[in-house]
């Protein structure tokens, strides 16, 4: 049995807005084992990015526990938090917006060393070159600026920066969404190679189910601030149980001919997370909705064999 | 034999930039039959949108310029049409759905009046009848009529895209150009919009040019496919042939780059390298630096279009018998 690296218990993040309380993340539980990848999927506004940020304390949680190697980092003071940040890093979605346009690659990748006061200038440069090699960036680019690079290379810079301090855990927030498919495949392979070589643990956030399926060991499906289903990556696709997961899967256009699939077309849009209705969040769009669903919020229940679902239909 | 509605012959479009002239579209030819849907597939910078804008005569000039070629729509060369003649075609016989439903609608006009504006302009309807027709169009795309008086910001992304579709269809166009109509949408909403487009296509027998980078969307709605790379069509085939027997190394590479939902693969097989710099395209075949089969000859000789037995048109020296594909 592998050790658990990160465990999140009843995590909540609410934002005060003019229109009322926005429940971005509303009672999320999951754990990630060492060396594994947990994929988080869901549509815009389901709270997947917020979850990623709250886990790193880039946003402060409203409630809940974030256990990293068994200790709750929500209790950490600034000094402790700074130290634990060496272990926990993030790769952002938009490689065009997440790199400072006025810094060269050596400054961007070397900045973590600067912040933690590590290495002398000469050594620092060697380290930067090492990191660039690791992510497949040519050494001649060391003094280049982000605008000189295409999207794929920029994302490699973002990955090199995240790896600089030798972290154990990386939150990948839609790292390949802004890239063309041929480049996307290169970056996915790089991330898998790095995971094997360095024993990294990933929390991989994406709206693209085929990408998540490809890279994850386990997958959590989120809807409106809640995890509705969490299980192994193959089980999600072979045996999806939550009606939302089923609809989501059936909605993906598959690049193959002659595969007749029954498509579940959901009506309407994702409702607003501001003052969400009581009961199941999905009730308004669910094809199997029952009276109970509008009254009582279903809990995420473990069905055994590493498969948990939050649905009254399944958990009778 | 079905009738051709659109026929593009050796189209060349260039943009003049500080770094030099960019051949956005280079010697591009394809045709579209009545009632069919053609998917135009390629990555960023392949020239898909420029091709669409050329048909509409909306290439921003300067810096863009159609240098050469012919675009026949129902037998008339659009490139010879005067501005006011083009204006009668645009939005009426040929209309376009844009990628970004957030920015392609006018934020200070109600959606009803935006649709009615198109109708009044082309169909000589009275204001009242145009407003009624606009409501009918909204109804057709599944938006309640009573929302015609609302502004774009009051709608969600999926609904705005439906408004765009309603507007594009309001004059019963013969040809509909959709530029990445579902790219900005979530999958469940994308499924709704695709379903709607398929239904409308059957209902109105509209011919469609669908621009996309998503081969999944192509498999679902297209009859024919043109794969573009660096301003050229490198492969043209019917959708069944393309998906079962892709020919061009780039097309094969694209398929290998997509993670599959029903197969377990440890690693993807991506195409090496990156898109070439459009101001400095490689000589010979522009795909050669990334091609696993490339030989010396690919660096100097530009491939011709070869038509194969199964109807595929492919632009690669392998199919001219000049390079081995390693089998």
Coordinates of C-alpha atoms in Angstrom, one line a residue:
Chain A
X1 CA 0.0 0.0 0.0
X2 CA 1.4 3.3 -1.0
X3 CA 1.7 6.2 1.5
X4 CA -0.7 9.1 1.3
X5 CA 1.0 12.3 0.4
X6 CA -1.9 14.7 0.5
X7 CA -5.3 14.4 2.1
X8 CA -8.1 17.0 2.0
X9 CA -10.9 16.8 4.4
X10 CA -14.2 18.8 4.1
X11 CA -12.4 21.6 2.2
X12 CA -14.5 24.7 1.6
X13 CA -13.9 27.9 -0.1
X14 CA -16.6 30.6 -0.1
X15 CA -16.3 34.0 -1.7
X16 CA -18.4 36.9 -0.5
X17 CA -19.9 38.6 -3.6
X18 CA -22.5 41.4 -4.0
X19 CA -25.1 38.9 -4.9
X20 CA -24.5 36.6 -2.0
X21 CA -22.1 33.8 -0.8
X22 CA -20.4 32.0 -3.7
X23 CA -19.7 28.4 -2.8
X24 CA -16.7 27.8 -5.1
X25 CA -15.6 24.7 -3.2
X26 CA -18.1 23.2 -0.9
X27 CA -17.0 20.3 1.2
X28 CA -14.4 18.4 -0.9
X29 CA -12.7 15.2 0.3
X30 CA -9.9 13.3 -1.4
X31 CA -6.5 11.9 -1.0
X32 CA -3.5 11.5 -3.3
X33 CA -0.9 8.7 -2.9
X34 CA 2.8 9.2 -3.3
X35 CA 3.9 9.1 -6.9
X36 CA 0.4 9.0 -8.2
X37 CA -1.7 11.4 -10.3
X38 CA -5.2 12.5 -9.2
X39 CA -7.1 14.0 -12.1
X40 CA -9.7 16.6 -11.4
X41 CA -12.3 17.2 -14.1
X42 CA -15.3 19.3 -14.5
X43 CA -16.7 22.2 -16.5
X44 CA -16.1 25.9 -16.1
X45 CA -17.1 27.1 -12.6
X46 CA -17.1 23.7 -10.9
X47 CA -14.4 24.8 -8.5
X48 CA -11.5 22.7 -9.8
X49 CA -8.9 25.5 -10.1
X50 CA -10.0 27.0 -6.8
X51 CA -9.5 23.6 -5.2
X52 CA -5.9 23.5 -6.6
X53 CA -5.1 26.9 -5.3
X54 CA -6.7 26.3 -1.8
X55 CA -4.6 23.1 -1.5
X56 CA -1.4 25.2 -1.9
X57 CA -2.8 28.0 0.3
X58 CA -2.5 30.4 -2.6
X59 CA -6.1 31.1 -1.5
X60 CA -7.1 30.6 2.2
X61 CA -9.7 27.9 2.7
X62 CA -12.9 28.8 4.5
X63 CA -13.1 25.5 6.3
X64 CA -11.5 22.1 6.3
X65 CA -8.1 20.4 6.6
X66 CA -5.2 20.1 4.2
X67 CA -3.0 17.3 5.4
X68 CA 0.4 17.2 3.6
X69 CA 2.5 14.3 4.8
X70 CA 0.1 14.0 7.7
X71 CA 0.2 17.6 9.0
X72 CA -2.4 20.2 8.5
X73 CA -0.8 23.0 6.6
X74 CA -3.7 25.3 7.4
X75 CA -2.3 25.6 10.9
X76 CA 1.2 26.6 9.6
X77 CA 2.6 30.1 10.3
X78 CA 4.3 32.1 7.6
X79 CA 7.7 30.6 8.2
X80 CA 6.4 27.0 8.1
X81 CA 4.3 27.7 5.0
X82 CA 7.3 29.2 3.2
X83 CA 9.3 26.0 3.9
X84 CA 6.5 23.7 2.8
X85 CA 6.1 25.6 -0.5
X86 CA 9.4 24.1 -1.5
X87 CA 7.6 20.8 -1.5
X88 CA 4.4 22.0 -3.2
X89 CA 4.5 23.7 -6.6
X90 CA 2.1 24.7 -9.4
X91 CA 2.1 24.8 -13.2
X92 CA -0.4 27.3 -14.5
X93 CA -2.7 27.1 -17.5
X94 CA -1.7 30.0 -19.6
X95 CA 2.0 29.9 -20.5
X96 CA 1.5 33.4 -22.0
X97 CA 0.3 35.0 -18.8
X98 CA 2.2 33.1 -16.2
X99 CA 5.7 34.1 -17.1
X100 CA 7.1 37.6 -16.4
X101 CA 7.7 39.1 -19.8
X102 CA 10.6 41.2 -18.4
X103 CA 12.7 38.3 -17.1
X104 CA 14.9 36.1 -19.1
X105 CA 14.5 32.3 -18.8
X106 CA 17.5 32.0 -16.5
X107 CA 15.9 34.6 -14.2
X108 CA 12.5 32.9 -14.3
X109 CA 13.8 29.4 -13.7
X110 CA 16.4 30.6 -11.2
X111 CA 14.0 32.8 -9.2
X112 CA 13.0 30.1 -6.7
X113 CA 16.8 29.9 -5.8
X114 CA 16.9 33.6 -5.4
X115 CA 13.9 33.6 -3.1
X116 CA 15.3 30.8 -0.9
X117 CA 18.8 32.2 -1.1
X118 CA 20.3 29.0 -2.5
X119 CA 23.5 28.6 -4.4
X120 CA 26.1 31.0 -5.6
X121 CA 25.6 32.7 -9.1
X122 CA 27.9 30.2 -10.9
X123 CA 26.1 27.2 -9.3
X124 CA 22.8 28.7 -9.9
X125 CA 23.4 29.0 -13.6
X126 CA 24.5 25.3 -13.7
X127 CA 21.3 24.4 -11.9
X128 CA 19.2 26.4 -14.4
X129 CA 21.0 24.6 -17.3
X130 CA 20.3 21.3 -15.7
X131 CA 16.6 22.1 -15.3
X132 CA 16.4 23.3 -18.9
X133 CA 17.9 20.1 -20.1
X134 CA 15.5 18.1 -17.9
X135 CA 12.4 19.7 -19.6
X136 CA 13.9 19.6 -23.1
X137 CA 14.8 23.3 -23.6
X138 CA 17.9 24.0 -25.6
X139 CA 20.6 25.7 -23.5
X140 CA 21.0 28.5 -26.1
X141 CA 17.7 29.9 -24.9
X142 CA 19.0 30.7 -21.4
X143 CA 19.0 34.4 -22.1
X144 CA 15.9 34.5 -24.2
X145 CA 12.7 36.2 -23.1
X146 CA 9.2 34.5 -23.0
X147 CA 7.9 36.4 -26.0
X148 CA 10.6 34.7 -28.1
X149 CA 9.1 31.3 -27.4
X150 CA 6.1 29.4 -28.6
X151 CA 3.4 28.0 -26.3
X152 CA 5.0 24.6 -25.9
X153 CA 8.4 25.9 -24.9
X154 CA 6.8 28.5 -22.5
X155 CA 5.0 25.7 -20.8
X156 CA 8.3 23.8 -20.5
X157 CA 9.7 26.9 -18.8
X158 CA 6.8 26.9 -16.3
X159 CA 7.5 23.2 -15.6
X160 CA 11.2 23.9 -15.1
X161 CA 10.4 26.7 -12.6
X162 CA 8.1 24.4 -10.7
X163 CA 10.8 21.7 -10.5
X164 CA 13.6 24.0 -9.4
X165 CA 13.2 23.3 -5.7
X166 CA 12.8 19.6 -6.1
X167 CA 9.2 19.5 -5.0
X168 CA 7.2 16.3 -4.1
X169 CA 3.9 17.6 -5.2
X170 CA 2.8 19.7 -8.2
X171 CA -0.6 21.1 -8.9
X172 CA -1.0 21.2 -12.7
X173 CA -3.8 23.6 -13.5
X174 CA -4.9 22.9 -17.1
X175 CA -1.2 22.8 -18.2
X176 CA -2.0 21.7 -21.8
X177 CA -5.3 23.4 -22.5
X178 CA -3.7 26.3 -24.3
X179 CA -1.6 24.1 -26.6
X180 CA -2.2 22.6 -30.0
X181 CA -2.6 18.8 -29.9
X182 CA 0.8 17.9 -31.4
X183 CA 2.5 20.0 -28.7
X184 CA 0.0 18.9 -26.0
X185 CA 1.2 15.3 -26.6
X186 CA 4.8 16.4 -26.2
X187 CA 4.1 18.1 -22.8
X188 CA 2.0 15.2 -21.5
X189 CA 4.9 12.8 -22.3
X190 CA 7.4 15.1 -20.6
X191 CA 5.2 15.3 -17.5
X192 CA 5.0 11.5 -17.3
X193 CA 8.7 11.1 -17.8
X194 CA 9.4 13.6 -15.0
X195 CA 7.0 11.9 -12.7
X196 CA 8.8 8.5 -13.2
X197 CA 12.3 10.0 -12.9
X198 CA 11.6 12.2 -9.9
X199 CA 8.8 10.4 -8.1
X200 CA 6.5 13.3 -8.4
X201 CA 2.9 13.4 -7.2
X202 CA 0.5 15.3 -9.4
X203 CA -2.9 16.9 -9.0
X204 CA -3.9 17.3 -12.6
X205 CA -6.7 19.7 -13.2
X206 CA -8.4 19.7 -16.7
X207 CA -11.7 20.0 -18.5
X208 CA -10.5 17.5 -21.1
X209 CA -11.5 14.0 -20.1
X210 CA -9.3 12.2 -22.6
X211 CA -6.2 14.0 -21.3
X212 CA -7.1 13.4 -17.7
X213 CA -7.8 9.7 -18.4
X214 CA -4.5 9.4 -20.1
X215 CA -2.4 10.8 -17.3
X216 CA -4.2 10.0 -14.1
X217 CA -4.3 7.0 -11.8
X218 CA -7.5 8.2 -10.1
X219 CA -10.1 10.8 -11.2
X220 CA -12.4 13.1 -9.2
X221 CA -15.3 14.5 -11.1
X222 CA -16.5 17.9 -9.8
X223 CA -19.8 19.6 -10.3
X224 CA -20.6 23.0 -8.7
X225 CA -18.1 22.9 -5.9
X226 CA -18.5 19.2 -5.0
X227 CA -16.9 16.0 -5.9
X228 CA -19.7 13.8 -7.3
X229 CA -17.6 10.8 -8.2
X230 CA -14.1 9.6 -7.4
X231 CA -12.5 6.4 -8.6
X232 CA -9.7 4.9 -10.6
X233 CA -9.2 6.2 -14.1
X234 CA -10.2 3.0 -15.9
X235 CA -13.3 2.6 -13.6
X236 CA -14.6 6.1 -14.5
X237 CA -14.7 5.2 -18.1
X238 CA -15.8 1.6 -17.8
X239 CA -18.3 2.0 -15.1
X240 CA -19.4 5.6 -14.5
X241 CA -22.2 5.7 -11.9
X242 CA -23.1 9.3 -11.4
X243 CA -25.5 10.7 -14.0
X244 CA -23.3 13.7 -14.5
X245 CA -20.2 11.6 -15.1
X246 CA -22.2 9.6 -17.6
X247 CA -23.4 12.7 -19.4
X248 CA -20.0 14.2 -19.4
X249 CA -18.5 11.1 -20.9
X250 CA -21.2 10.7 -23.6
X251 CA -20.7 14.3 -24.6
X252 CA -17.1 13.9 -25.7
X253 CA -16.7 13.8 -29.4
X254 CA -14.6 10.8 -30.2
X255 CA -12.2 11.0 -33.1
X256 CA -13.3 7.6 -34.5
X257 CA -15.8 6.7 -37.2
X258 CA -18.6 4.2 -36.9
X259 CA -18.8 4.3 -33.1
X260 CA -22.5 4.7 -32.2
X261 CA -22.8 5.9 -28.7
X262 CA -25.9 6.9 -26.9
X263 CA -25.5 10.5 -26.2
X264 CA -27.1 12.0 -23.1
X265 CA -27.8 15.7 -23.9
X266 CA -28.1 17.6 -20.6
X267 CA -30.6 20.4 -20.6
X268 CA -29.6 23.9 -19.5
X269 CA -26.4 25.2 -18.1
X270 CA -24.5 24.8 -14.9
X271 CA -26.4 26.8 -12.3
X272 CA -24.8 29.7 -10.4
X273 CA -22.7 28.7 -7.4
X274 CA -24.0 31.8 -5.6
X275 CA -26.6 30.6 -3.0
X276 CA -26.9 27.2 -4.6
X277 CA -30.2 25.3 -4.1
X278 CA -30.5 22.8 -1.3
X279 CA -30.5 19.2 -2.2
X280 CA -28.3 17.7 -5.0
X281 CA -26.6 20.4 -7.0
X282 CA -27.2 18.5 -10.2
X283 CA -30.9 17.9 -9.6
X284 CA -32.0 20.7 -12.0
X285 CA -30.3 19.0 -15.0
X286 CA -30.4 15.4 -14.0
X287 CA -32.5 13.1 -16.2
X288 CA -33.2 10.7 -13.3
X289 CA -34.1 13.4 -10.7
X290 CA -36.4 12.2 -7.8
X291 CA -38.2 14.1 -5.1
X292 CA -35.5 13.2 -2.6
X293 CA -32.8 14.9 -4.7
X294 CA -34.4 18.3 -4.3
X295 CA -34.6 17.9 -0.5
X296 CA -31.4 16.3 0.6
X297 CA -27.8 16.7 -0.6
X298 CA -26.3 13.3 -1.3
X299 CA -23.1 12.4 0.5
X300 CA -20.1 10.9 -1.2
X301 CA -20.3 7.3 -0.2
X302 CA -17.6 4.7 -0.7
X303 CA -19.0 1.7 -2.6
X304 CA -15.8 -0.3 -2.0
X305 CA -13.1 -1.1 -4.6
X306 CA -12.0 2.5 -4.6
X307 CA -15.2 3.9 -6.0
X308 CA -17.2 6.7 -4.3
X309 CA -20.3 8.4 -5.6
X310 CA -22.6 11.1 -4.3
X311 CA -26.0 10.3 -5.8
X312 CA -29.3 9.1 -4.2
X313 CA -29.9 6.8 -7.1
X314 CA -26.7 4.8 -6.4
X315 CA -26.7 5.1 -2.6
X316 CA -30.1 3.9 -1.8
Chain B
X1 CA -23.2 13.7 -59.2
X2 CA -23.9 16.4 -56.6
X3 CA -23.5 20.0 -57.4
X4 CA -20.6 22.0 -56.3
X5 CA -21.4 25.1 -54.2
X6 CA -18.0 26.3 -53.3
X7 CA -14.8 25.8 -55.3
X8 CA -11.5 27.4 -54.3
X9 CA -8.7 27.3 -56.7
X10 CA -5.0 28.1 -55.9
X11 CA -5.9 30.7 -53.3
X12 CA -2.9 32.7 -52.0
X13 CA -3.2 35.1 -49.1
X14 CA -0.3 37.0 -47.6
X15 CA 0.0 39.2 -44.6
X16 CA 2.7 41.9 -44.6
X17 CA 4.4 42.2 -41.2
X18 CA 7.5 43.8 -39.9
X19 CA 9.3 40.5 -40.1
X20 CA 8.4 40.1 -43.7
X21 CA 5.6 38.7 -45.8
X22 CA 3.7 35.8 -44.3
X23 CA 2.1 33.3 -46.6
X24 CA -0.9 32.5 -44.5
X25 CA -2.6 30.5 -47.3
X26 CA -0.5 29.1 -50.1
X27 CA -1.9 27.6 -53.2
X28 CA -5.0 26.2 -51.5
X29 CA -7.7 24.4 -53.5
X30 CA -10.7 22.4 -52.5
X31 CA -14.4 22.2 -53.3
X32 CA -17.6 21.6 -51.4
X33 CA -20.7 20.0 -52.7
X34 CA -24.2 21.2 -51.9
X35 CA -25.6 19.9 -48.7
X36 CA -22.3 18.6 -47.5
X37 CA -20.2 19.5 -44.5
X38 CA -16.5 20.0 -44.9
X39 CA -14.2 20.0 -41.9
X40 CA -11.2 22.3 -42.2
X41 CA -8.7 20.9 -39.6
X42 CA -5.3 22.2 -38.5
X43 CA -3.4 23.7 -35.7
X44 CA -2.8 27.3 -34.8
X45 CA -1.4 29.3 -37.7
X46 CA -2.4 26.7 -40.3
X47 CA -4.4 29.3 -42.2
X48 CA -7.9 27.9 -41.4
X49 CA -9.5 31.2 -40.4
X50 CA -7.8 33.1 -43.1
X51 CA -9.3 30.8 -45.7
X52 CA -12.8 31.4 -44.2
X53 CA -12.2 35.2 -44.1
X54 CA -11.1 35.0 -47.8
X55 CA -14.4 33.4 -48.8
X56 CA -16.3 36.2 -46.9
X57 CA -13.9 38.8 -48.3
X58 CA -13.2 39.9 -44.8
X59 CA -9.4 39.5 -44.7
X60 CA -8.2 42.6 -42.9
X61 CA -6.5 44.7 -45.6
X62 CA -3.9 46.0 -44.7
X63 CA -2.0 43.9 -43.6
X64 CA -3.7 41.0 -45.4
X65 CA -4.1 40.6 -49.1
X66 CA -5.5 38.0 -51.4
X67 CA -2.6 37.7 -53.9
X68 CA -3.9 35.1 -56.2
X69 CA -6.6 32.5 -56.8
X70 CA -10.3 32.1 -57.5
X71 CA -13.2 31.4 -55.2
X72 CA -16.3 30.2 -57.0
X73 CA -19.6 30.3 -55.1
X74 CA -22.4 28.8 -57.3
X75 CA -20.3 29.5 -60.3
X76 CA -19.5 33.1 -59.6
X77 CA -16.0 34.2 -58.7
X78 CA -16.4 36.1 -55.4
X79 CA -13.0 37.7 -55.9
X80 CA -14.4 39.6 -58.9
X81 CA -17.5 40.9 -57.0
X82 CA -17.8 44.6 -56.2
X83 CA -18.2 45.6 -52.6
X84 CA -21.9 46.2 -52.7
X85 CA -22.5 43.0 -54.5
X86 CA -20.4 41.2 -51.9
X87 CA -22.5 42.8 -49.2
X88 CA -25.6 41.2 -50.6
X89 CA -24.1 37.8 -50.4
X90 CA -22.4 38.2 -47.1
X91 CA -24.8 37.4 -44.2
X92 CA -27.5 36.4 -46.8
X93 CA -26.2 33.6 -49.0
X94 CA -23.0 32.9 -47.1
X95 CA -23.0 33.5 -43.4
X96 CA -20.5 32.9 -40.6
X97 CA -20.6 31.8 -37.0
X98 CA -17.6 33.0 -35.0
X99 CA -15.5 31.3 -32.5
X100 CA -16.0 33.5 -29.5
X101 CA -19.6 34.0 -28.4
X102 CA -18.4 36.5 -25.8
X103 CA -17.1 39.0 -28.3
X104 CA -18.9 38.4 -31.5
X105 CA -22.2 39.9 -30.4
X106 CA -22.9 43.6 -30.0
X107 CA -23.1 44.2 -26.2
X108 CA -25.4 47.3 -26.5
X109 CA -28.1 45.8 -28.7
X110 CA -30.7 43.3 -27.6
X111 CA -30.2 39.9 -29.2
X112 CA -33.6 40.2 -30.9
X113 CA -32.7 43.4 -32.6
X114 CA -29.3 42.1 -33.7
X115 CA -31.0 39.2 -35.4
X116 CA -33.7 41.4 -36.9
X117 CA -31.0 43.8 -38.2
X118 CA -29.7 41.1 -40.5
X119 CA -33.1 40.1 -41.7
X120 CA -34.2 43.7 -42.5
X121 CA -31.0 44.3 -44.3
X122 CA -31.3 41.3 -46.7
X123 CA -34.9 40.4 -46.8
X124 CA -36.7 43.8 -47.0
X125 CA -38.9 42.8 -44.1
X126 CA -40.8 45.5 -42.1
X127 CA -39.4 46.1 -38.6
X128 CA -42.3 44.2 -37.1
X129 CA -42.0 41.2 -39.3
X130 CA -38.3 41.1 -38.8
X131 CA -38.8 41.1 -35.1
X132 CA -41.2 38.3 -35.3
X133 CA -38.8 36.3 -37.5
X134 CA -36.0 37.0 -35.0
X135 CA -38.2 35.5 -32.3
X136 CA -38.9 32.5 -34.5
X137 CA -35.1 32.0 -35.1
X138 CA -34.5 32.1 -31.3
X139 CA -37.2 29.6 -30.8
X140 CA -35.6 27.4 -33.5
X141 CA -32.3 27.3 -31.6
X142 CA -34.0 26.6 -28.3
X143 CA -34.1 30.1 -26.7
X144 CA -37.5 31.2 -25.3
X145 CA -39.0 33.9 -27.5
X146 CA -39.5 36.2 -24.5
X147 CA -35.8 36.6 -24.1
X148 CA -35.4 38.5 -27.4
X149 CA -35.4 41.8 -25.5
X150 CA -32.4 40.8 -23.4
X151 CA -28.8 41.8 -23.9
X152 CA -25.9 39.4 -24.6
X153 CA -24.5 39.7 -21.1
X154 CA -27.7 38.2 -19.7
X155 CA -27.0 34.9 -21.6
X156 CA -24.5 32.1 -20.8
X157 CA -21.8 31.2 -23.3
X158 CA -23.7 28.3 -24.8
X159 CA -26.8 30.5 -25.3
X160 CA -24.8 33.3 -26.9
X161 CA -23.4 30.8 -29.4
X162 CA -27.0 29.8 -30.1
X163 CA -27.8 33.4 -30.8
X164 CA -24.9 33.5 -33.2
X165 CA -26.3 30.5 -34.9
X166 CA -29.8 31.9 -35.1
X167 CA -28.3 35.1 -36.6
X168 CA -26.3 33.2 -39.2
X169 CA -29.3 31.1 -40.2
X170 CA -31.8 33.9 -40.2
X171 CA -31.6 34.5 -44.0
X172 CA -31.5 30.8 -44.9
X173 CA -27.9 30.9 -46.2
X174 CA -26.8 28.4 -48.8
X175 CA -23.4 28.2 -47.2
X176 CA -22.6 28.4 -43.5
X177 CA -19.1 28.9 -42.3
X178 CA -18.5 28.0 -38.7
X179 CA -15.1 29.0 -37.2
X180 CA -14.5 26.9 -34.2
X181 CA -18.1 27.2 -33.1
X182 CA -17.8 25.1 -30.0
X183 CA -14.2 25.6 -28.9
X184 CA -15.1 28.1 -26.2
X185 CA -17.8 25.9 -24.8
X186 CA -17.8 23.2 -22.1
X187 CA -18.3 19.7 -23.3
X188 CA -21.9 19.2 -22.2
X189 CA -22.8 22.6 -23.8
X190 CA -20.7 21.7 -26.9
X191 CA -22.8 18.5 -27.2
X192 CA -26.0 20.7 -27.2
X193 CA -24.7 23.0 -29.9
X194 CA -23.4 20.2 -32.1
X195 CA -26.7 18.4 -31.9
X196 CA -28.5 21.6 -32.8
X197 CA -26.2 22.2 -35.8
X198 CA -26.7 18.7 -37.1
X199 CA -30.5 19.1 -36.8
X200 CA -30.5 22.4 -38.6
X201 CA -28.3 21.0 -41.3
X202 CA -30.7 18.2 -42.0
X203 CA -33.7 20.6 -41.8
X204 CA -32.4 23.3 -44.1
X205 CA -29.9 21.3 -46.3
X206 CA -27.3 24.0 -45.7
X207 CA -23.8 23.4 -46.9
X208 CA -21.3 23.9 -44.2
X209 CA -17.6 24.7 -43.8
X210 CA -16.6 23.8 -40.3
X211 CA -13.3 25.0 -39.0
X212 CA -11.9 23.1 -36.1
X213 CA -8.8 21.7 -34.5
X214 CA -10.9 18.9 -32.8
X215 CA -10.9 15.6 -34.8
X216 CA -13.7 14.4 -32.5
X217 CA -16.0 17.1 -33.7
X218 CA -15.1 16.3 -37.3
X219 CA -15.9 12.6 -36.9
X220 CA -19.3 13.7 -35.6
X221 CA -20.5 16.2 -38.1
X222 CA -18.4 16.2 -41.3
X223 CA -18.8 14.4 -44.6
X224 CA -15.4 15.5 -46.0
X225 CA -12.2 16.6 -44.3
X226 CA -9.3 18.9 -45.4
X227 CA -6.2 18.8 -43.2
X228 CA -4.2 22.0 -43.3
X229 CA -0.6 22.5 -42.4
X230 CA 1.3 25.8 -42.9
X231 CA -1.2 27.3 -45.3
X232 CA -1.7 24.3 -47.5
X233 CA -4.2 21.4 -47.6
X234 CA -2.0 18.4 -47.1
X235 CA -4.8 15.8 -47.2
X236 CA -8.4 15.8 -48.5
X237 CA -10.7 12.9 -48.2
X238 CA -14.2 11.8 -47.1
X239 CA -14.5 11.4 -43.4
X240 CA -14.6 7.6 -43.4
X241 CA -11.4 7.2 -45.5
X242 CA -9.6 9.8 -43.5
X243 CA -10.3 8.3 -40.1
X244 CA -9.8 4.7 -41.2
X245 CA -6.8 5.2 -43.5
X246 CA -5.0 8.5 -42.9
X247 CA -2.3 9.0 -45.5
X248 CA -0.2 12.1 -44.8
X249 CA 2.4 11.7 -42.1
X250 CA 1.0 14.9 -40.4
X251 CA -2.5 13.5 -40.3
X252 CA -1.1 10.3 -38.8
X253 CA 0.8 12.3 -36.3
X254 CA -2.3 14.2 -35.3
X255 CA -4.2 11.0 -34.6
X256 CA -1.3 9.6 -32.5
X257 CA -1.2 12.8 -30.4
X258 CA -4.8 12.5 -29.2
X259 CA -5.1 10.5 -26.0
X260 CA -7.7 7.8 -26.5
X261 CA -10.6 7.2 -24.2
X262 CA -11.0 3.5 -24.8
X263 CA -7.4 2.3 -25.1
X264 CA -4.6 2.3 -22.5
X265 CA -1.4 3.6 -23.9
X266 CA 1.6 4.4 -21.7
X267 CA 3.0 7.2 -23.8
X268 CA 1.6 9.2 -26.7
X269 CA 3.5 9.4 -29.9
X270 CA 3.6 13.2 -30.6
X271 CA 4.9 14.9 -33.7
X272 CA 8.4 16.1 -33.0
X273 CA 9.3 19.8 -33.1
X274 CA 7.0 22.8 -33.5
X275 CA 5.0 24.6 -36.2
X276 CA 7.5 26.4 -38.5
X277 CA 7.9 30.1 -38.4
X278 CA 5.4 31.4 -41.0
X279 CA 7.8 34.2 -42.2
X280 CA 10.4 31.6 -42.8
X281 CA 8.8 28.4 -44.0
X282 CA 11.1 25.5 -44.8
X283 CA 11.9 24.8 -48.5
X284 CA 10.5 21.8 -50.2
X285 CA 7.7 20.2 -48.2
X286 CA 7.0 22.5 -45.2
X287 CA 6.4 19.5 -43.0
X288 CA 9.8 17.9 -43.6
X289 CA 11.6 19.0 -40.4
X290 CA 8.9 17.2 -38.3
X291 CA 8.3 14.3 -40.6
X292 CA 9.5 10.8 -39.5
X293 CA 9.9 9.7 -43.1
X294 CA 11.6 12.8 -44.5
X295 CA 14.5 12.2 -46.9
X296 CA 16.9 14.6 -48.6
X297 CA 14.5 15.1 -51.5
X298 CA 11.8 16.4 -49.2
X299 CA 14.0 19.4 -48.3
X300 CA 14.1 20.6 -51.9
X301 CA 11.1 19.3 -53.8
X302 CA 7.6 20.6 -53.0
X303 CA 5.1 17.7 -53.3
X304 CA 2.3 17.8 -55.8
X305 CA -1.2 16.8 -55.0
X306 CA -1.7 13.1 -55.8
X307 CA -5.1 11.6 -56.1
X308 CA -5.3 8.1 -54.9
X309 CA -7.7 5.2 -55.8
X310 CA -9.9 5.7 -52.7
X311 CA -10.4 9.4 -53.7
X312 CA -8.0 10.9 -51.1
X313 CA -6.0 13.8 -52.4
X314 CA -2.7 14.0 -50.6
X315 CA 0.3 16.2 -50.9
X316 CA 3.3 14.1 -50.0
X317 CA 6.3 12.7 -51.9
X318 CA 5.6 9.2 -50.5
X319 CA 2.6 9.0 -52.7
X320 CA 4.5 10.2 -55.7
X321 CA 6.7 7.2 -55.2
X322 CA 9.7 9.3 -54.5
X323 CA 10.1 8.6 -50.8
X324 CA 9.7 5.3 -48.9
X325 CA 7.3 5.2 -46.0
X326 CA 9.4 2.7 -44.2
X327 CA 7.2 -0.3 -44.8

